[in-house]
Amino acid sequence: MIVDCAIYRDGERTETPQDFSDALAEARARGDSFLWIGLYEPTEREFDLVTDEFGLHPLAVEDALTAHQRPKLEVYDDSLFVVLKPVTYETKSDTVTSGELMLFIGDSFVVTVRHGTPSPLRDIRRHLEEQHEMLKHGPTGVLYSISDAVVDHYLEVATELQNDLEELEAEVFSPSGGGSRHTASRIYTFKRQILEFRRATVPLALPMTKLAGAGPYGSGVTVPFVHASARPFFRDVNDHLLRVNESVEGLDRLVSDVLGAHLAQMSVRQNDDMRKISAWAAMAAVPTLIAGIYGMNFDHMPELHWLWAYPAVIIFMALLELSLYRMFKRRGWM
């Protein structure tokens, strides 16, 4: 459905158009205006009107309707198609949730399509309408503002993940917490959250590089419908994204190391348990062996008629047990 629709003239919001075609023609004729339409999870029938009026490419329209796209930038004859994945971090459940935000940028128009809950669009539009200055740059200003807001929120999510990882490390390396049966599950769940975060941040590097006009994929590349003067602003966004991706890579390596350390701790604890069990089994085997040899139907034993043989054997077994216990204790097996 259409969430918001307005014409912006010289940075100021004006009337809500009744006819998209007339409004777009007027905006192009004036040169200082553009039309911004916002949609939320539109159906194919709802999107047909926008597609026909703005001449959007059918492949981009299909992506916008079906969602589940990677962050990307695609150039078509009449528009620029950009996919972003806003994310949010739920502190109560420690989960990363991602949505999808598609932008069609063209001559004097912006069409935004969002899927899922996490979306900064409403706040961004309100902020732009209050500041005015960025809206004077038309669709390029809208694209920059949305990209900047999405990437800046990535930094906040990365900080939250870093804090949670520190708590997880403290639990794993604590004297008692590392052996909890739920620790491995928590580590694996946390690794899944990092993977979900990476799906949003890593693929965005190439589109931002192109928009910034930097790197092997962006140097000398002119992106249509985006002012060349905006490249320094997109370079700033790209720098923030590089910081995020470096942080994500570091988090992924650290959580893998934490998982390896936890498994190593569990292996050491299992070895300790097995040594204790083996020590007790050895202590039980000695009297069993002696009793097995001399525990038959003799008068006194061990050599048939020795009067003090029975208590002597009991004392001998007790001494052996004490010796084994001290030896195992000294070696740390008990």
mmCIF file of C-alpha atoms in Angstrom, residues 55-318:
data_model
loop_
_atom_site.group_PDB
_atom_site.id
_atom_site.type_symbol
_atom_site.label_atom_id
_atom_site.label_comp_id
_atom_site.label_asym_id
_atom_site.label_seq_id
_atom_site.Cartn_x
_atom_site.Cartn_y
_atom_site.Cartn_z
ATOM 1 C CA GLY A 55 8.494 3.248 -16.486
ATOM 2 C CA LEU A 56 10.202 0.949 -14.004
ATOM 3 C CA HIS A 57 12.048 -2.057 -15.338
ATOM 4 C CA PRO A 58 10.080 -5.313 -14.935
ATOM 5 C CA LEU A 59 13.044 -7.186 -13.439
ATOM 6 C CA ALA A 60 13.464 -4.529 -10.755
ATOM 7 C CA VAL A 61 9.719 -4.538 -10.136
ATOM 8 C CA GLU A 62 9.795 -8.314 -9.674
ATOM 9 C CA ASP A 63 12.594 -7.967 -7.128
ATOM 10 C CA ALA A 64 10.700 -5.239 -5.284
ATOM 11 C CA LEU A 65 7.559 -7.359 -5.058
ATOM 12 C CA THR A 66 9.110 -10.684 -4.062
ATOM 13 C CA ALA A 67 11.779 -9.232 -1.753
ATOM 14 C CA HIS A 68 14.449 -11.572 -0.278
ATOM 15 C CA GLN A 69 17.150 -9.747 -2.235
ATOM 16 C CA ARG A 70 20.797 -9.115 -1.458
ATOM 17 C CA PRO A 71 21.920 -5.487 -1.141
ATOM 18 C CA LYS A 72 22.758 -4.337 -4.638
ATOM 19 C CA LEU A 73 22.745 -1.506 -7.163
ATOM 20 C CA GLU A 74 21.420 -1.982 -10.684
ATOM 21 C CA VAL A 75 21.246 0.569 -13.477
ATOM 22 C CA TYR A 76 18.386 0.540 -15.966
ATOM 23 C CA ASP A 77 17.502 2.899 -18.787
ATOM 24 C CA ASP A 78 14.989 5.003 -16.864
ATOM 25 C CA SER A 79 15.893 4.399 -13.246
ATOM 26 C CA LEU A 80 18.437 3.304 -10.702
ATOM 27 C CA PHE A 81 17.473 0.371 -8.463
ATOM 28 C CA VAL A 82 19.077 0.094 -5.014
ATOM 29 C CA VAL A 83 18.431 -2.582 -2.377
ATOM 30 C CA LEU A 84 19.328 -2.003 1.276
ATOM 31 C CA LYS A 85 18.767 -4.237 4.297
ATOM 32 C CA PRO A 86 18.058 -2.276 7.484
ATOM 33 C CA VAL A 87 18.676 -4.270 10.641
ATOM 34 C CA THR A 88 17.603 -3.994 14.241
ATOM 35 C CA TYR A 89 18.934 -5.752 17.333
ATOM 36 C CA GLU A 90 16.481 -6.965 19.945
ATOM 37 C CA THR A 91 18.313 -6.732 23.252
ATOM 38 C CA LYS A 92 15.753 -8.837 25.132
ATOM 39 C CA SER A 93 15.994 -11.812 22.789
ATOM 40 C CA ASP A 94 19.546 -11.100 21.492
ATOM 41 C CA THR A 95 18.430 -11.489 17.886
ATOM 42 C CA VAL A 96 19.228 -9.571 14.708
ATOM 43 C CA THR A 97 16.208 -8.879 12.521
ATOM 44 C CA SER A 98 16.578 -7.570 8.991
ATOM 45 C CA GLY A 99 14.108 -5.977 6.623
ATOM 46 C CA GLU A 100 14.409 -4.860 3.022
ATOM 47 C CA LEU A 101 14.323 -1.412 1.526
ATOM 48 C CA MET A 102 14.226 -0.853 -2.228
ATOM 49 C CA LEU A 103 14.720 2.510 -3.908
ATOM 50 C CA PHE A 104 13.914 3.456 -7.476
ATOM 51 C CA ILE A 105 15.795 6.648 -8.333
ATOM 52 C CA GLY A 106 14.991 8.370 -11.595
ATOM 53 C CA ASP A 107 14.522 11.706 -13.285
ATOM 54 C CA SER A 108 12.676 13.791 -10.661
ATOM 55 C CA PHE A 109 11.238 10.852 -8.731
ATOM 56 C CA VAL A 110 11.957 8.495 -5.848
ATOM 57 C CA VAL A 111 9.963 5.342 -5.163
ATOM 58 C CA THR A 112 10.723 3.501 -1.937
ATOM 59 C CA VAL A 113 9.431 0.020 -1.209
ATOM 60 C CA ARG A 114 9.971 -1.593 2.166
ATOM 61 C CA HIS A 115 9.440 -5.116 3.464
ATOM 62 C CA GLY A 116 9.630 -6.245 7.062
ATOM 63 C CA THR A 117 9.570 -4.348 10.324
ATOM 64 C CA PRO A 118 12.995 -2.641 10.592
ATOM 65 C CA SER A 119 12.753 0.541 8.549
ATOM 66 C CA PRO A 120 14.102 4.033 9.203
ATOM 67 C CA LEU A 121 12.091 5.597 6.368
ATOM 68 C CA ARG A 122 9.498 7.381 8.461
ATOM 69 C CA ASP A 123 12.093 9.032 10.681
ATOM 70 C CA ILE A 124 14.308 9.874 7.709
ATOM 71 C CA ARG A 125 11.480 11.547 5.810
ATOM 72 C CA ARG A 126 10.473 13.520 8.892
ATOM 73 C CA HIS A 127 14.068 14.583 9.511
ATOM 74 C CA LEU A 128 14.563 15.641 5.896
ATOM 75 C CA GLU A 129 11.354 17.653 5.915
ATOM 76 C CA GLU A 130 12.537 19.466 9.038
ATOM 77 C CA GLN A 131 16.048 20.176 7.715
ATOM 78 C CA HIS A 132 15.085 20.992 4.090
ATOM 79 C CA GLU A 133 18.678 21.428 2.904
ATOM 80 C CA MET A 134 19.257 17.830 1.825
ATOM 81 C CA LEU A 135 15.932 17.700 -0.033
ATOM 82 C CA LYS A 136 17.144 20.522 -2.279
ATOM 83 C CA HIS A 137 19.490 17.988 -3.854
ATOM 84 C CA GLY A 138 16.513 15.967 -5.053
ATOM 85 C CA PRO A 139 16.546 12.150 -5.348
ATOM 86 C CA THR A 140 20.314 12.060 -4.780
ATOM 87 C CA GLY A 141 19.835 13.656 -1.371
ATOM 88 C CA VAL A 142 17.152 11.105 -0.481
ATOM 89 C CA LEU A 143 19.369 8.191 -1.534
ATOM 90 C CA TYR A 144 22.284 9.527 0.491
ATOM 91 C CA SER A 145 20.183 10.206 3.587
ATOM 92 C CA ILE A 146 18.650 6.717 3.579
ATOM 93 C CA SER A 147 21.999 5.011 2.949
ATOM 94 C CA ASP A 148 23.665 7.054 5.671
ATOM 95 C CA ALA A 149 20.925 6.268 8.216
ATOM 96 C CA VAL A 150 20.997 2.533 7.440
ATOM 97 C CA VAL A 151 24.796 2.271 7.685
ATOM 98 C CA ASP A 152 24.974 4.384 10.841
ATOM 99 C CA HIS A 153 22.508 2.003 12.470
ATOM 100 C CA TYR A 154 24.791 -0.858 11.424
ATOM 101 C CA LEU A 155 27.454 0.714 13.647
ATOM 102 C CA GLU A 156 25.058 0.702 16.602
ATOM 103 C CA VAL A 157 24.139 -2.942 16.017
ATOM 104 C CA ALA A 158 27.827 -3.881 15.737
ATOM 105 C CA THR A 159 28.451 -2.218 19.123
ATOM 106 C CA GLU A 160 25.569 -4.157 20.703
ATOM 107 C CA LEU A 161 26.907 -7.416 19.273
ATOM 108 C CA GLN A 162 30.378 -6.607 20.599
ATOM 109 C CA ASN A 163 28.982 -6.063 24.094
ATOM 110 C CA ASP A 164 27.070 -9.340 23.984
ATOM 111 C CA LEU A 165 30.154 -11.177 22.760
ATOM 112 C CA GLU A 166 32.140 -9.859 25.728
ATOM 113 C CA GLU A 167 29.452 -11.190 28.066
ATOM 114 C CA LEU A 168 29.565 -14.541 26.278
ATOM 115 C CA GLU A 169 33.345 -14.664 26.596
ATOM 116 C CA ALA A 170 33.097 -13.950 30.317
ATOM 117 C CA GLU A 171 30.611 -16.813 30.685
ATOM 118 C CA VAL A 172 32.727 -19.280 28.711
ATOM 119 C CA PHE A 173 35.947 -18.527 30.582
ATOM 120 C CA SER A 174 34.379 -18.327 34.036
ATOM 121 C CA PRO A 175 35.344 -21.167 36.431
ATOM 122 C CA SER A 176 31.812 -22.601 36.446
ATOM 123 C CA GLY A 177 29.860 -21.112 33.540
ATOM 124 C CA GLY A 178 31.886 -22.570 30.689
ATOM 125 C CA GLY A 179 30.649 -26.062 31.384
ATOM 126 C CA SER A 180 26.978 -25.256 31.091
ATOM 127 C CA ARG A 181 25.156 -27.405 28.556
ATOM 128 C CA HIS A 182 23.423 -24.275 27.221
ATOM 129 C CA THR A 183 26.670 -22.419 26.488
ATOM 130 C CA ALA A 184 27.351 -24.124 23.155
ATOM 131 C CA SER A 185 23.780 -23.420 22.069
ATOM 132 C CA ARG A 186 24.175 -19.746 22.978
ATOM 133 C CA ILE A 187 27.432 -19.484 21.038
ATOM 134 C CA TYR A 188 25.920 -21.102 17.959
ATOM 135 C CA THR A 189 22.838 -18.852 18.164
ATOM 136 C CA PHE A 190 25.099 -15.809 18.444
ATOM 137 C CA LYS A 191 27.038 -16.956 15.383
ATOM 138 C CA ARG A 192 23.741 -17.166 13.480
ATOM 139 C CA GLN A 193 22.994 -13.548 14.429
ATOM 140 C CA ILE A 194 26.361 -12.464 13.075
ATOM 141 C CA LEU A 195 25.633 -14.336 9.851
ATOM 142 C CA GLU A 196 22.308 -12.521 9.518
ATOM 143 C CA PHE A 197 24.114 -9.224 10.074
ATOM 144 C CA ARG A 198 26.758 -10.075 7.477
ATOM 145 C CA ARG A 199 24.079 -10.715 4.870
ATOM 146 C CA ALA A 200 23.052 -7.095 5.246
ATOM 147 C CA THR A 201 26.449 -5.399 5.426
ATOM 148 C CA VAL A 202 28.976 -7.278 3.284
ATOM 149 C CA PRO A 203 27.121 -7.253 -0.086
ATOM 150 C CA LEU A 204 26.485 -3.503 0.320
ATOM 151 C CA ALA A 205 30.196 -2.739 -0.052
ATOM 152 C CA LEU A 206 30.171 -2.923 -3.867
ATOM 153 C CA PRO A 207 27.133 -0.604 -4.367
ATOM 154 C CA MET A 208 28.582 1.956 -1.947
ATOM 155 C CA THR A 209 31.939 1.783 -3.712
ATOM 156 C CA LYS A 210 30.254 2.544 -7.029
ATOM 157 C CA LEU A 211 28.259 5.430 -5.572
ATOM 158 C CA ALA A 212 31.398 6.813 -3.928
ATOM 159 C CA GLY A 213 33.352 6.574 -7.185
ATOM 160 C CA ALA A 214 36.214 4.825 -5.385
ATOM 161 C CA GLY A 215 38.051 1.530 -5.648
ATOM 162 C CA PRO A 216 38.392 -0.797 -8.643
ATOM 163 C CA TYR A 217 34.613 -1.002 -9.102
ATOM 164 C CA GLY A 218 33.866 2.678 -8.619
ATOM 165 C CA SER A 219 36.790 4.634 -9.988
ATOM 166 C CA GLY A 220 35.700 6.536 -13.053
ATOM 167 C CA VAL A 221 32.231 4.977 -12.987
ATOM 168 C CA THR A 222 29.374 7.432 -13.423
ATOM 169 C CA VAL A 223 26.153 6.321 -11.764
ATOM 170 C CA PRO A 224 23.153 7.786 -13.577
ATOM 171 C CA PHE A 225 20.542 9.812 -11.683
ATOM 172 C CA VAL A 226 23.129 10.507 -8.949
ATOM 173 C CA HIS A 227 24.961 13.850 -8.925
ATOM 174 C CA ALA A 228 28.730 13.538 -9.207
ATOM 175 C CA SER A 229 29.048 16.200 -6.505
ATOM 176 C CA ALA A 230 27.513 13.716 -4.023
ATOM 177 C CA ARG A 231 30.480 11.337 -4.248
ATOM 178 C CA PRO A 232 32.251 12.730 -1.138
ATOM 179 C CA PHE A 233 29.090 12.104 0.879
ATOM 180 C CA PHE A 234 28.830 8.519 -0.351
ATOM 181 C CA ARG A 235 32.537 8.056 0.381
ATOM 182 C CA ASP A 236 31.776 8.947 3.975
ATOM 183 C CA VAL A 237 29.015 6.338 4.036
ATOM 184 C CA ASN A 238 31.383 3.837 2.453
ATOM 185 C CA ASP A 239 34.010 4.506 5.127
ATOM 186 C CA HIS A 240 31.452 3.800 7.844
ATOM 187 C CA LEU A 241 30.433 0.612 6.041
ATOM 188 C CA LEU A 242 34.054 -0.529 5.881
ATOM 189 C CA ARG A 243 34.296 -0.066 9.642
ATOM 190 C CA VAL A 244 31.158 -2.132 10.081
ATOM 191 C CA ASN A 245 32.415 -4.926 7.849
ATOM 192 C CA GLU A 246 35.765 -5.006 9.651
ATOM 193 C CA SER A 247 33.895 -5.219 12.953
ATOM 194 C CA VAL A 248 31.685 -8.017 11.628
ATOM 195 C CA GLU A 249 34.699 -9.988 10.408
ATOM 196 C CA GLY A 250 36.335 -9.559 13.800
ATOM 197 C CA LEU A 251 33.177 -10.677 15.603
ATOM 198 C CA ASP A 252 32.885 -13.741 13.403
ATOM 199 C CA ARG A 253 36.493 -14.766 14.088
ATOM 200 C CA LEU A 254 36.165 -14.127 17.803
ATOM 201 C CA VAL A 255 32.960 -16.120 18.191
ATOM 202 C CA SER A 256 34.588 -19.003 16.297
ATOM 203 C CA ASP A 257 37.538 -18.805 18.702
ATOM 204 C CA VAL A 258 35.159 -18.714 21.668
ATOM 205 C CA LEU A 259 33.366 -21.791 20.353
ATOM 206 C CA GLY A 260 36.699 -23.573 19.876
ATOM 207 C CA ALA A 261 37.791 -22.611 23.396
ATOM 208 C CA HIS A 262 34.498 -23.849 24.828
ATOM 209 C CA LEU A 263 34.819 -27.192 23.041
ATOM 210 C CA ALA A 264 38.410 -27.487 24.250
ATOM 211 C CA GLN A 265 37.272 -26.796 27.809
ATOM 212 C CA MET A 266 34.583 -29.426 27.512
ATOM 213 C CA SER A 267 37.162 -31.910 26.205
ATOM 214 C CA VAL A 268 39.500 -31.153 29.115
ATOM 215 C CA ARG A 269 36.662 -31.593 31.602
ATOM 216 C CA GLN A 270 35.701 -34.897 30.009
ATOM 217 C CA ASN A 271 39.333 -36.053 30.229
ATOM 218 C CA ASP A 272 39.409 -35.059 33.899
ATOM 219 C CA ASP A 273 36.221 -37.001 34.512
ATOM 220 C CA MET A 274 37.599 -40.038 32.708
ATOM 221 C CA ARG A 275 40.811 -39.903 34.755
ATOM 222 C CA LYS A 276 38.810 -39.748 37.978
ATOM 223 C CA ILE A 277 36.671 -42.667 36.870
ATOM 224 C CA SER A 278 39.799 -44.617 35.868
ATOM 225 C CA ALA A 279 41.435 -43.857 39.204
ATOM 226 C CA TRP A 280 38.443 -45.091 41.185
ATOM 227 C CA ALA A 281 38.219 -48.167 38.946
ATOM 228 C CA ALA A 282 41.906 -48.930 39.577
ATOM 229 C CA MET A 283 41.417 -48.559 43.318
ATOM 230 C CA ALA A 284 38.451 -50.924 43.182
ATOM 231 C CA ALA A 285 40.346 -53.436 41.035
ATOM 232 C CA VAL A 286 43.161 -54.057 43.548
ATOM 233 C CA PRO A 287 41.077 -55.464 46.431
ATOM 234 C CA THR A 288 38.899 -57.262 43.915
ATOM 235 C CA LEU A 289 41.982 -59.015 42.531
ATOM 236 C CA ILE A 290 43.280 -60.018 45.946
ATOM 237 C CA ALA A 291 39.866 -61.121 47.170
ATOM 238 C CA GLY A 292 39.406 -63.048 43.949
ATOM 239 C CA ILE A 293 42.548 -65.074 44.621
ATOM 240 C CA TYR A 294 42.087 -65.646 48.332
ATOM 241 C CA GLY A 295 38.358 -65.379 48.717
ATOM 242 C CA MET A 296 37.717 -69.114 48.457
ATOM 243 C CA ASN A 297 36.558 -71.629 51.065
ATOM 244 C CA PHE A 298 39.805 -71.853 53.071
ATOM 245 C CA ASP A 299 40.049 -72.149 56.851
ATOM 246 C CA HIS A 300 42.013 -69.001 57.458
ATOM 247 C CA MET A 301 43.813 -68.045 54.189
ATOM 248 C CA PRO A 302 45.839 -66.963 52.378
ATOM 249 C CA GLU A 303 47.976 -70.096 52.746
ATOM 250 C CA LEU A 304 45.173 -72.257 54.079
ATOM 251 C CA HIS A 305 45.863 -72.324 57.859
ATOM 252 C CA TRP A 306 47.613 -69.033 58.652
ATOM 253 C CA LEU A 307 45.822 -67.705 61.738
ATOM 254 C CA TRP A 308 46.429 -63.974 61.108
ATOM 255 C CA ALA A 309 46.250 -64.201 57.338
ATOM 256 C CA TYR A 310 42.770 -62.721 56.972
ATOM 257 C CA PRO A 311 43.407 -59.464 58.884
ATOM 258 C CA ALA A 312 46.848 -59.255 57.261
ATOM 259 C CA VAL A 313 45.287 -59.355 53.796
ATOM 260 C CA ILE A 314 42.698 -56.710 54.774
ATOM 261 C CA ILE A 315 45.450 -54.419 56.100
ATOM 262 C CA PHE A 316 47.537 -55.061 52.985
ATOM 263 C CA MET A 317 44.611 -54.106 50.716
ATOM 264 C CA ALA A 318 43.962 -50.947 52.773
#
